[in-house]
XYZ file of C-alpha atoms in Angstrom:
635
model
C 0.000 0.000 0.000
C 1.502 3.549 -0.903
C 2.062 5.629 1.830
C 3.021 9.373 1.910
C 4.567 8.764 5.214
C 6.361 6.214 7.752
C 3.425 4.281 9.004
C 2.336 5.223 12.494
C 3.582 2.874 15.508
C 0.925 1.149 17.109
C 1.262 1.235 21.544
C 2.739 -2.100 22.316
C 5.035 -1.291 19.274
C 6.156 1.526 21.153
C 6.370 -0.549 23.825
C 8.700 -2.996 22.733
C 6.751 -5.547 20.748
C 5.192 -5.003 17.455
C 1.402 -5.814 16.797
C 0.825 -7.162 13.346
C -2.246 -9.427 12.016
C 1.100 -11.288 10.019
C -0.289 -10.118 6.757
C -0.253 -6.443 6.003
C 1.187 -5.087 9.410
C -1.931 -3.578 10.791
C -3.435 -4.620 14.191
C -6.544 -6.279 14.462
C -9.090 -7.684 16.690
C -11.428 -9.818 15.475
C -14.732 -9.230 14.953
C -14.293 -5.601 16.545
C -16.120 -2.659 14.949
C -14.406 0.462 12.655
C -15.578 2.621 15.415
C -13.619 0.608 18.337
C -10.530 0.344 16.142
C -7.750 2.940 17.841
C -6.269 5.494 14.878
C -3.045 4.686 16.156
C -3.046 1.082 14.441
C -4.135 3.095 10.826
C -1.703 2.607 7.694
C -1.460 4.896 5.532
C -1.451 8.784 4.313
C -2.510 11.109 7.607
C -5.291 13.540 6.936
C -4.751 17.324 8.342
C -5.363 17.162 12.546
C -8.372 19.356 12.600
C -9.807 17.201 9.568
C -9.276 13.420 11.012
C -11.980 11.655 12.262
C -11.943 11.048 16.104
C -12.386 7.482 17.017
C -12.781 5.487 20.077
C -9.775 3.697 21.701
C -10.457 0.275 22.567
C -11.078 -0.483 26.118
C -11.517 -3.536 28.214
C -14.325 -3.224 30.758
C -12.771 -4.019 35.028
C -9.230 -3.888 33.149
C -7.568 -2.165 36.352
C -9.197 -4.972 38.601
C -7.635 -7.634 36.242
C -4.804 -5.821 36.602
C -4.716 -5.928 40.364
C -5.358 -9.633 40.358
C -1.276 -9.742 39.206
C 1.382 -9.590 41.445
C 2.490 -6.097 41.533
C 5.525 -5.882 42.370
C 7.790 -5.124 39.680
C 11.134 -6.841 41.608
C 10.988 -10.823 42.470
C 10.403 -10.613 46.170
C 12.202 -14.636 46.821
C 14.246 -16.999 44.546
C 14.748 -20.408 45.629
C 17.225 -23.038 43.776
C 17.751 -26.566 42.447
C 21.153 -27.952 42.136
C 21.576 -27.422 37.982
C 19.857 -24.910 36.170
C 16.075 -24.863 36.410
C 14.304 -26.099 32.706
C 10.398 -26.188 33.503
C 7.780 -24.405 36.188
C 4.221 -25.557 36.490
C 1.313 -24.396 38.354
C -1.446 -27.298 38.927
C -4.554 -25.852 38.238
C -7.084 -26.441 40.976
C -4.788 -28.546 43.315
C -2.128 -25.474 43.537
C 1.137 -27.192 43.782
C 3.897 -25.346 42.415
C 6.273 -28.126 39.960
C 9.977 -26.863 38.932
C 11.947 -29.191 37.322
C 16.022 -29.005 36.271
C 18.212 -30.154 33.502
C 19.681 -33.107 35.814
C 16.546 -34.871 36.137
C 15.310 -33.579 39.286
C 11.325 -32.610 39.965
C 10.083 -30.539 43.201
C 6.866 -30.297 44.888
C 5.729 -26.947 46.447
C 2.706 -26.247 47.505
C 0.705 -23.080 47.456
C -0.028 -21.388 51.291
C -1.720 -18.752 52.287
C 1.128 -16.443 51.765
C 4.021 -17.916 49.768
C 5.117 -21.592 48.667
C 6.375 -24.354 50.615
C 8.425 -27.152 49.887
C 6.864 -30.495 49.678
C 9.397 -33.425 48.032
C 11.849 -33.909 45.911
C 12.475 -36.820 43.038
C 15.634 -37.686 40.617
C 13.060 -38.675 38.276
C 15.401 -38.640 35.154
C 19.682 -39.498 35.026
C 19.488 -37.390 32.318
C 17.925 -34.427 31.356
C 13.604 -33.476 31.008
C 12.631 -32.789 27.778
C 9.634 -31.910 28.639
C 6.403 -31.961 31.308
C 2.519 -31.720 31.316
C 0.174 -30.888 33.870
C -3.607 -32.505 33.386
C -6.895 -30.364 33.394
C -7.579 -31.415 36.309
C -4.294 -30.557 38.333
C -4.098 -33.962 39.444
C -1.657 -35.737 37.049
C 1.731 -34.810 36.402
C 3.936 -36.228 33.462
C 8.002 -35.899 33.102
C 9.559 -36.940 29.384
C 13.554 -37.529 30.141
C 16.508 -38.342 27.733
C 16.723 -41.467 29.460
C 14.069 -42.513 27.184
C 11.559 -42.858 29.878
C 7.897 -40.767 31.331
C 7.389 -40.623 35.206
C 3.749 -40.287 35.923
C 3.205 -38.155 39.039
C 0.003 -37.971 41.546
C 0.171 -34.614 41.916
C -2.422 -34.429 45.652
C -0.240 -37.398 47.145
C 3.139 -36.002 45.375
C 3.203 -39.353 44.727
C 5.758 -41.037 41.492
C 2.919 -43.251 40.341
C 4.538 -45.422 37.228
C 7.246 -45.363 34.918
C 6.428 -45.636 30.932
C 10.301 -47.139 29.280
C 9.759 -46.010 25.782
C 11.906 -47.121 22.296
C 13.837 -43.518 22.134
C 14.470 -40.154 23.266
C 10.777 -38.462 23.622
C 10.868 -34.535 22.754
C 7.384 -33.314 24.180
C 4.320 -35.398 26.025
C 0.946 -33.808 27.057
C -2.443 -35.016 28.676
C -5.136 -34.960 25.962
C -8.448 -36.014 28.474
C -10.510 -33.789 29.422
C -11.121 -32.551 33.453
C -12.842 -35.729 35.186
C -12.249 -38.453 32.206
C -12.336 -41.954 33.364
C -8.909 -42.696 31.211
C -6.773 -40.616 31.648
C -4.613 -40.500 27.620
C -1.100 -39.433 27.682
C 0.416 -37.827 23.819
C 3.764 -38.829 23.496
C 5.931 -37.323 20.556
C 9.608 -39.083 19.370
C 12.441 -36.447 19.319
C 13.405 -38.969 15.890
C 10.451 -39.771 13.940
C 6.967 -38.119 12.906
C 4.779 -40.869 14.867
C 2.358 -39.591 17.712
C 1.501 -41.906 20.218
C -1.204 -42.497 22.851
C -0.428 -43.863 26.138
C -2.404 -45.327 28.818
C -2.013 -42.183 31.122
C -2.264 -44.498 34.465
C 1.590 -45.793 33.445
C -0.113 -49.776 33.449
C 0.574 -50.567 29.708
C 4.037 -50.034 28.675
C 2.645 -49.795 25.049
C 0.494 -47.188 23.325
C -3.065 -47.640 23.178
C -3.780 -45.418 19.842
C -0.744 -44.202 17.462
C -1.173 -41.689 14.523
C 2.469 -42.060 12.092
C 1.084 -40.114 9.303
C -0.841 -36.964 11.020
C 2.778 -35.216 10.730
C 5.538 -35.234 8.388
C 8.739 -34.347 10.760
C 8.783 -34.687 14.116
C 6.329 -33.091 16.417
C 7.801 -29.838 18.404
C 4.947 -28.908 20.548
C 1.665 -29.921 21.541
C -1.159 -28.676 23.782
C -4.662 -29.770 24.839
C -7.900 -27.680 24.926
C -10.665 -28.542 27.282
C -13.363 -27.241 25.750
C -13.287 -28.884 22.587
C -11.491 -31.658 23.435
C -8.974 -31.093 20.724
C -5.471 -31.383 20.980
C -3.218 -28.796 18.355
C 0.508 -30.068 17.621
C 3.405 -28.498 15.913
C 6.217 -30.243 13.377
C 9.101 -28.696 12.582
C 8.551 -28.322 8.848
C 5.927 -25.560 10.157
C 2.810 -27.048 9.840
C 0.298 -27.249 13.108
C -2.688 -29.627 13.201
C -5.871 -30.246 15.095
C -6.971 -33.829 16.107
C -9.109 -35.743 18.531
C -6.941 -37.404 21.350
C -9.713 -40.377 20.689
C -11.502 -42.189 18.537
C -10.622 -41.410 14.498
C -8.755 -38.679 15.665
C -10.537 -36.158 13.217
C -10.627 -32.680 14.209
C -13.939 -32.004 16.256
C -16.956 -30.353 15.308
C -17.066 -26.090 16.117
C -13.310 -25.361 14.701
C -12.884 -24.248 10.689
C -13.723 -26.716 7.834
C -10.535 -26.073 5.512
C -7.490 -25.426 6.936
C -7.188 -23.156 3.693
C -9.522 -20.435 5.370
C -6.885 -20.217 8.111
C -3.573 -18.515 9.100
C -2.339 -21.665 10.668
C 0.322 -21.759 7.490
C 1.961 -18.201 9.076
C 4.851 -20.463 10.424
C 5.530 -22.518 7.015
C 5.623 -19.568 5.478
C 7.907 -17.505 8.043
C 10.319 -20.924 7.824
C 9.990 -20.893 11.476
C 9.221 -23.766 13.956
C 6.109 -23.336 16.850
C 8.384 -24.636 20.041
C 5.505 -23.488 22.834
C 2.023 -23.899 22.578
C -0.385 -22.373 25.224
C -4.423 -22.788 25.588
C -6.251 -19.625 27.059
C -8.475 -20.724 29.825
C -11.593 -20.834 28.047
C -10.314 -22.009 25.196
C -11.344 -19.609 22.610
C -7.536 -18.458 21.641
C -3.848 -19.986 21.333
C -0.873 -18.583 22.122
C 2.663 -19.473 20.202
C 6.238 -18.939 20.482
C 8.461 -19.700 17.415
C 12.330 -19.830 15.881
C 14.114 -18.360 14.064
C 11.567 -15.520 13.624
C 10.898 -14.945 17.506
C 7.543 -14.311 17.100
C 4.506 -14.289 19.745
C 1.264 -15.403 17.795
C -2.065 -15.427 18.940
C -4.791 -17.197 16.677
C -8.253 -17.878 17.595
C -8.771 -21.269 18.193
C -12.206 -22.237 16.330
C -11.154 -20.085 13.277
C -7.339 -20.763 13.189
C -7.187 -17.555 12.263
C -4.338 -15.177 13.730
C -5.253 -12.744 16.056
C -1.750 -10.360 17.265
C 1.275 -10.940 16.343
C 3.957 -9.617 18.649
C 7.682 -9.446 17.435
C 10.578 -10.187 19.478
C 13.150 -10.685 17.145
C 16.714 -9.687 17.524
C 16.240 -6.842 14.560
C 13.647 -5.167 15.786
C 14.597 -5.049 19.262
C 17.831 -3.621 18.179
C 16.280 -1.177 15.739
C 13.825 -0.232 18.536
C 16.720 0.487 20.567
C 18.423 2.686 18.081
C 15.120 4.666 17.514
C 14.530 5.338 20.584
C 11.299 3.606 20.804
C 11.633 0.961 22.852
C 9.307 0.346 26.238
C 13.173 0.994 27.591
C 16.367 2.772 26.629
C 19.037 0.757 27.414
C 22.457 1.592 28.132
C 24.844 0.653 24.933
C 27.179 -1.615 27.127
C 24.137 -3.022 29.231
C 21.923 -3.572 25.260
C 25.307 -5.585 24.145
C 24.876 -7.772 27.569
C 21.153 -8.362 27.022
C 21.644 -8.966 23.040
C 24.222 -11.706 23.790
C 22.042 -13.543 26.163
C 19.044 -13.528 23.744
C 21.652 -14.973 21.436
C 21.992 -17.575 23.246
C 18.259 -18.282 23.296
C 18.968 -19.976 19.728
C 20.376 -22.829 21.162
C 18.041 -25.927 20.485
C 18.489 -26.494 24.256
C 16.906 -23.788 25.592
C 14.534 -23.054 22.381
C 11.273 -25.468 23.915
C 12.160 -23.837 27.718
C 10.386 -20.584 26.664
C 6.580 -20.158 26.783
C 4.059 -17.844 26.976
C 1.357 -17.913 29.877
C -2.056 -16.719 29.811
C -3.655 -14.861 33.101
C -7.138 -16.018 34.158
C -9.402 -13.620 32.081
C -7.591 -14.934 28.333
C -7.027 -10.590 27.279
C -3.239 -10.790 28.726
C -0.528 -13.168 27.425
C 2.494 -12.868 29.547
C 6.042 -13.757 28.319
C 9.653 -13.069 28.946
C 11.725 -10.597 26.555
C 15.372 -8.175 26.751
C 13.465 -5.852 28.292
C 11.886 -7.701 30.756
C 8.421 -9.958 31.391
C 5.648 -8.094 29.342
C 1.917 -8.343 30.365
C 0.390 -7.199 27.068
C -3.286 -6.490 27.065
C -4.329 -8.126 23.750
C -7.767 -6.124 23.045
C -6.482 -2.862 23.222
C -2.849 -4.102 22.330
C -0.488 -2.089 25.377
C 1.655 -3.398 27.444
C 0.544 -2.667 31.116
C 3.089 -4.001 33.351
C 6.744 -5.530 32.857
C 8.156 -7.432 35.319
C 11.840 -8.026 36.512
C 12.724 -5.213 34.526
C 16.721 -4.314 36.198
C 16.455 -8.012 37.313
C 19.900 -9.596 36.541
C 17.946 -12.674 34.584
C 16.201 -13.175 31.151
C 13.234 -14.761 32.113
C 12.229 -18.179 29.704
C 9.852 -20.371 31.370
C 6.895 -18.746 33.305
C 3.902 -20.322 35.498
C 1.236 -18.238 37.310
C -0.932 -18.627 40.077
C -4.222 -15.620 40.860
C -6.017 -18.163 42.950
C -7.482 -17.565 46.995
C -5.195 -19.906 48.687
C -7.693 -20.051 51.894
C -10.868 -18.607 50.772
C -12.885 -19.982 47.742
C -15.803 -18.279 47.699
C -17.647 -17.458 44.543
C -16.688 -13.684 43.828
C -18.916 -12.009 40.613
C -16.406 -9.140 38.841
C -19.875 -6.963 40.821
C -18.751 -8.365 44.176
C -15.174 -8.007 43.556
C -15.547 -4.049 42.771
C -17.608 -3.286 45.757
C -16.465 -1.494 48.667
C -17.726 -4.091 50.828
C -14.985 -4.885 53.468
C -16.534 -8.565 53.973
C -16.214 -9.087 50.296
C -12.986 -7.462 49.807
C -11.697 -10.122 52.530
C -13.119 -12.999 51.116
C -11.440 -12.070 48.080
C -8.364 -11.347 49.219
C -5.444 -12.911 46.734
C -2.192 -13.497 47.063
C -1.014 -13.944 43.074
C 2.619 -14.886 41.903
C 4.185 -15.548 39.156
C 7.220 -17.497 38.785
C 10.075 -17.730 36.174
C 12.926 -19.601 35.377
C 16.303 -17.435 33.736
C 18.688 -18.472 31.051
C 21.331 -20.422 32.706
C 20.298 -19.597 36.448
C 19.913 -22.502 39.132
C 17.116 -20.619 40.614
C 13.550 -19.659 40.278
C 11.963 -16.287 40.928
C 8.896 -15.503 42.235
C 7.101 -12.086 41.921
C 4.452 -11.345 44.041
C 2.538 -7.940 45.800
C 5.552 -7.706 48.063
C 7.877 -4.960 47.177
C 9.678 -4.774 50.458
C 11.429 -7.930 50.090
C 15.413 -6.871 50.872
C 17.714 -7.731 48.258
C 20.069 -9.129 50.694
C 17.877 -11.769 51.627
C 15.071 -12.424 48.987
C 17.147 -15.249 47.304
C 16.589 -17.987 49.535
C 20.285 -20.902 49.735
C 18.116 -23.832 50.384
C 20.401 -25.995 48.448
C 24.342 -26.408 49.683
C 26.959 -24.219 48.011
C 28.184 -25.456 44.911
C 31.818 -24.821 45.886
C 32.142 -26.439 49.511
C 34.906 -24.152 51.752
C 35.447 -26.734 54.452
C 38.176 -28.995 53.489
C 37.091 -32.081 55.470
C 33.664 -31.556 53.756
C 35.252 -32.266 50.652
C 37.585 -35.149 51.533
C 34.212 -36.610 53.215
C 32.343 -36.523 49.714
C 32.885 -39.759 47.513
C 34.813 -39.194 44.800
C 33.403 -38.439 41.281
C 34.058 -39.977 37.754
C 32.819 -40.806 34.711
C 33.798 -42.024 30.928
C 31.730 -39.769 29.099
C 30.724 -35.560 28.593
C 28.839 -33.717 26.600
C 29.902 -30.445 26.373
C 26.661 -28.124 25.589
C 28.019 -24.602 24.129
C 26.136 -22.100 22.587
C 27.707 -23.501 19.421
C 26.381 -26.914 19.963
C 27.403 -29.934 21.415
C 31.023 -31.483 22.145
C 31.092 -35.028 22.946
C 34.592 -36.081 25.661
C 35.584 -39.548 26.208
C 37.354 -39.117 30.172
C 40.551 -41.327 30.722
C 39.955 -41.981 34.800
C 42.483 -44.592 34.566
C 45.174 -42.552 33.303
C 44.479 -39.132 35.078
C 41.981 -39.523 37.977
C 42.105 -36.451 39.861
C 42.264 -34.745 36.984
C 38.784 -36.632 36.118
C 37.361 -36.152 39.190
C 38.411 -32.439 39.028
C 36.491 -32.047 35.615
C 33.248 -34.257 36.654
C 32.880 -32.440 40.072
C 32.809 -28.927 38.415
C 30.654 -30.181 35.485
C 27.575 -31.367 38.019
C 27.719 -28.944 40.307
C 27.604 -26.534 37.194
C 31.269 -24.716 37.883
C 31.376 -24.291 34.473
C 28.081 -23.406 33.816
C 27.817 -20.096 31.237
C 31.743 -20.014 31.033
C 33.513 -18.907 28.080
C 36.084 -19.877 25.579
C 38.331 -17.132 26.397
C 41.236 -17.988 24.473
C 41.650 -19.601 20.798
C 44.691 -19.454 18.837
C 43.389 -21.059 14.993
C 45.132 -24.108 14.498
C 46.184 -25.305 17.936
C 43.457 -24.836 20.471
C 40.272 -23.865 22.427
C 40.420 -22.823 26.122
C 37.815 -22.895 28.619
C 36.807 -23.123 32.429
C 38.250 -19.699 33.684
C 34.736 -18.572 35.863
C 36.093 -15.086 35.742
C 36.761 -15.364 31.474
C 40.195 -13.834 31.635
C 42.519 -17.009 31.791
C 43.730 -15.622 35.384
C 40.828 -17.392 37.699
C 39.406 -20.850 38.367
C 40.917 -23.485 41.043
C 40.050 -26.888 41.874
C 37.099 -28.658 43.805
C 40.080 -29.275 46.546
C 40.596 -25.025 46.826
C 44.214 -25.487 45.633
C 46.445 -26.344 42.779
C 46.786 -29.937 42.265
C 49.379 -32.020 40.787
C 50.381 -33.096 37.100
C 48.923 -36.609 35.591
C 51.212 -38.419 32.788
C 50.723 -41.349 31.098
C 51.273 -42.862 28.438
C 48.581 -40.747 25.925
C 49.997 -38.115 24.201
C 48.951 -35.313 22.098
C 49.759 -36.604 18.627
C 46.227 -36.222 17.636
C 43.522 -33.580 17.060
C 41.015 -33.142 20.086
C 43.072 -34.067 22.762
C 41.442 -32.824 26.366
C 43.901 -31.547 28.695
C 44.578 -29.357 31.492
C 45.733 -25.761 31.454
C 48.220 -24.600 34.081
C 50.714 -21.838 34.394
C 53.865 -24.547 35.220
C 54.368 -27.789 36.866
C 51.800 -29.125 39.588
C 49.453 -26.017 39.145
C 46.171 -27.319 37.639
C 43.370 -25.857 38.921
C 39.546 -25.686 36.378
C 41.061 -24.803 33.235
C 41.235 -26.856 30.259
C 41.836 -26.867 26.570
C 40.795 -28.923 23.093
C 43.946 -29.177 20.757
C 42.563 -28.900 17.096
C 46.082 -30.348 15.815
C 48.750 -32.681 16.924
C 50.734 -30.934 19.660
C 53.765 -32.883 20.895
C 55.295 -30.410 22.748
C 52.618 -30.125 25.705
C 53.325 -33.917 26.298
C 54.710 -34.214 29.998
C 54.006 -30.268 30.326
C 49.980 -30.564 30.771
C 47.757 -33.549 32.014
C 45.886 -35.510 29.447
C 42.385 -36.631 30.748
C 40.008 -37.251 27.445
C 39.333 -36.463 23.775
C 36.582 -34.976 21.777
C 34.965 -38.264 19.961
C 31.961 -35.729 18.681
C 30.715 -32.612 17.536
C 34.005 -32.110 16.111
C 32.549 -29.281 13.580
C 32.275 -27.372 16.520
C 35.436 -27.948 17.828
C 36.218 -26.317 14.810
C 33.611 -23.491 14.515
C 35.016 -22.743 16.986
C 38.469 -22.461 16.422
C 37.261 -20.274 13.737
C 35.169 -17.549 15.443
C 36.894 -14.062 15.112
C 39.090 -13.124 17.794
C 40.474 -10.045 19.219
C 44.217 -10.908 21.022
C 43.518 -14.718 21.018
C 39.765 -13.913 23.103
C 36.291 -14.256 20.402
C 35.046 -11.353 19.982
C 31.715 -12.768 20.753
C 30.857 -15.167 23.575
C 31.172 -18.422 23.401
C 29.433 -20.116 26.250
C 29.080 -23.721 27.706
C 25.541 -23.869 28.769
C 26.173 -26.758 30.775
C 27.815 -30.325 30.582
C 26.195 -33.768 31.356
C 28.500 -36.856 32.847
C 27.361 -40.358 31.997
């Protein structure tokens, strides 16, 4: 469309995200009349000021007491932690237990009180990583998918590890598809190799599927989510394509959603090349919200239509031209944007990609998600953003949960009731709402809630021992650790280590303590000379820091390997007997480090990025971009 001017910004552009139907730019509601539509979403020439029509600005009836039923404090007023950095939080709808789950297999039960959470129980339900977890309609079930190649199926009321499903191969996503109160419970299981969907006995007592579906996709299945209210579950593939089907029976898409899926938007991700890794139901089930790579887009669609609804852009060039405008929700400092930018980088990491979702509150008009700026609570009617959470907060918010219930109190409250003055009626309504988020690459969760006294001294809550132990008899008391195997997961990909225990076990035991107590969690490759080596394990990035889980320098290890081959692992050290966390990747044959530094594995995969590596652009031997390890596993 020709235009005698720039196009005007619509609010939440303004603010950060940009509203577009995902077709021609403009901001829409459905089925909303010309007269409700805001001017500030028009395209196109301006007529003179004292000539343009005056139009109504779209407003959502009680949208200050929605408002109030978030937490309103902008700051997280407690963190708590796991061991290893926190993947997955889940409120239970109904029951109100609070589910957080970590990358080393570990799931923990808290349970919403009157004020707060408290801690219930703990499981290793995985030796490996969750790939993903589902919480039924009815709050009651709970369901883990590990890389272990197994599902734990958790009574949520009795926190309770009910049955274990062993599976054929790695799953990447499960979800209950039964409605609240169903008699059999059905569990949707998705392969991370393979298009096949399968549906399992959601009780855990058949170790086989009851239903499968191997031609309803053609790739494997990224997402998937259940609606209640038309007992319809939608899934994603990663060629782009999303489809509805019937957890039962012939599995045809129920009655009440579109005819042709040509009459819908549900294409918008084929045609962006971009994958749909979350997938979130509003409560009543009239809308869907998505979150997608490459593009970084937040989508909302109507569910019965499929057609698309916002459109909310997050992506890495807008936020940056934003920035440089000036019209961002915030103006960052230069060196502080740069910080942010690299984290979001980071986000493209396949790891973290199906960690980040979007939440709906109560009503369905405000999606919540995490972004550079902060976590954005964008009204979707009249397209603002009205409240951002964690805004200075030193974390980048990916995984979110929320919880507006009465803890104490359930008492049927009308919106009428609820805006009285009544005193009775303002105390039986009485809330305390939170809403908790994990970070990229933080061990902790954060909880937001009304308090905004919370001291920052002592609102992050060491319920979990110190990752670095400062009594020496603590540490000779601990067993030892090895292992024969790493993975090495950078923000380049993976590196697969074979460990030589035999041949250099304190060394080993060095490297394997660090790694699971996640030392070496979000360190960088700080030095890389191109045809000889990668560095890593300096905690301060500078090659000067690091020691060893014993506090001190420890002695050399030679055996009989030697570096005369590519991908030798070995330890850095400044001279004889001073090894400390520090360790390189030789990317040619180096004889002359034999007998000078301690051999202890080799790199056996991901040996492209090894080399990537090798080959990022440096500035005096340090990339001039971080290069992270996320985190590394031990088997």
């Amino acid at each position: 469309m020709a235009s005698a001017r720039p196009p005007k910004r619509s609010h939440a552009e303004a603010n950060g995200a940009i509203a577009t139907n995902g077709q021609n730019g403009q901001a829409y509601s459905n089925g909303t009349e010309d007269g409700d539509i805001s001017s500030e979403d028009d395209f196109g020439p301006a007529l003179p000021s004292a000539d343009e029509p005056k139009r109504k600005r779209r407003k959502l009836p009680y949208e200050k007491l929605y408002i109030s039923a978030l937490p309103s404090s902008p700051r997280y007023s407690k963190s708590l932690m796991h061991k290893e950095q926190l993947s997955f939080v889940t409120m239970t709808p109904f029951t109100d237990f609070l589910i957080t789950s970590s990358v080393d297999g570990f799931v923990k039960f808290w349970k919403k009180v009157a004020v707060g959470i408290e801690f219930v129980k703990e499981f290793r339900a995985h030796t490996g990583e969750i790939k993903s977890v589902s919480v039924s309609q009815d709050g009651r079930s709970f369901a883990t998918a590990g890389a272990d190649k197994t599902i734990k199926i958790f009574d949520v009321v009795t926190f309770d590890l009910l049955s274990m499903i062993q599976l054929q191969g790695v799953p990447n996503c499960v979800c209950w598809a039964h409605r609240r109160g169903a008699s059999m419970p059905l569990l949707a299981v998705a392969m991370e190799a393979g298009n096949t969907l399968d549906i399992y006995d959601g009780r855990g007592e058949r170790q086989t599927p009851v239903d499968s579906m191997p031609d309803l996709h053609r790739a494997a299945v990224t997402a998937m989510a259940y609606n209640n209210a038309y007992d319809c579950m939608i899934s994603a593939d990663e060629n782009g394509m999303l489809e509805y089907w019937a957890p039962s029976g012939s599995h045809e898409k129920p009655e009440g959603v579109f005819q042709y899926k040509s009459s819908t938007n549900l294409f918008e991700f084929k045609k962006a090349k971009s994958i749909a890794t979350s997938i979130t139901i509003s409560p009543n089930g009239t809308q869907f919200a998505t979150f997608s790579f490459p593009d970084r887009k937040v989508r909302i669609f109507d569910f019965a239509t499929g057609k698309l609804y916002r459109t909310y852009d997050e992506s890495l060039a807008t936020v940056t031209e934003m920035q440089q405008a000036g019209t961002a929700l915030q103006k960052l400092e230069e060196v502080e944007f740069g910080r942010r930018l690299a984290v979001e980088r980071e986000l493209e990491n396949p790891i973290l990609q199906n960690k980040i979702n979007i939440v709906f509150d109560e009503t369905g008009y405000f999606v919540i998600y995490g972004s550079i700026l902060g976590t954005k609570v964008i009204n979707t009617l009249t397209n603002r953003v009205v409240r951002v959470f964690g805004r200075d907060e030193p974390f980048r918010a990916l995984n979110l949960a929320i919880y507006q219930g009465q803890p104490q109190k359930k008492g049927v409250v009308t919106v009428s009731m609820a805006a009285s003055s009544n005193p009775l009626l303002q105390e039986a309504e009485e809330r305390d709402p939170m809403l908790v988020a994990t970070g990229s690459g933080k061990v902790r969760f954060y909880i937001f809630t009304n308090d905004s006294e919370a001291s920052k001294t002592e609102r992050d809550v060491q319920n979990e021992k110190p990752r670095i132990l400062g009594s020496k008899k603590q540490i000779e008391a601990k067993p030892s650790e090895s292992g024969t195997a790493a993975v090495l997961h950078t923000t380049y990909g993976d590196i697969h280590l074979r460990l030589f225990p035999e041949a250099a076990p304190k060394a080993v035991e060095n490297f394997v303590t660090h790694s699971k107590t996640g030392y070496y969690n979000n360190t960088i490759f700080h030095r890389v000379i191109r045809k000889f080596m990668i560095q890593c394990g300096d905690p301060l990035g500078d090659g000067t820091g690091g020691e060893s889980i014993w506090g001190k320098e420890f002695e050399d290890e030679f055996s009989a390997l030697k570096h005369d081959k590519p991908y030798t692992v070995s330890m850095a050290n400044a001279g004889p007997n001073t090894n400390g966390s520090q360790f390189f990747i030789t990317t040619e044959k180096t004889p002359w480090l034999d007998k000078k530094h301690t051999i202890f594995g080799r790199a056996v995969q991901g040996l492209d990025v090894v080399h990537r590596i090798e080959n990022a652009r440096v500035y005096k031997e340090k990339p001039e971009e971080d290069i992270k390890i996320i985190s590394i596993s031990i088997t």
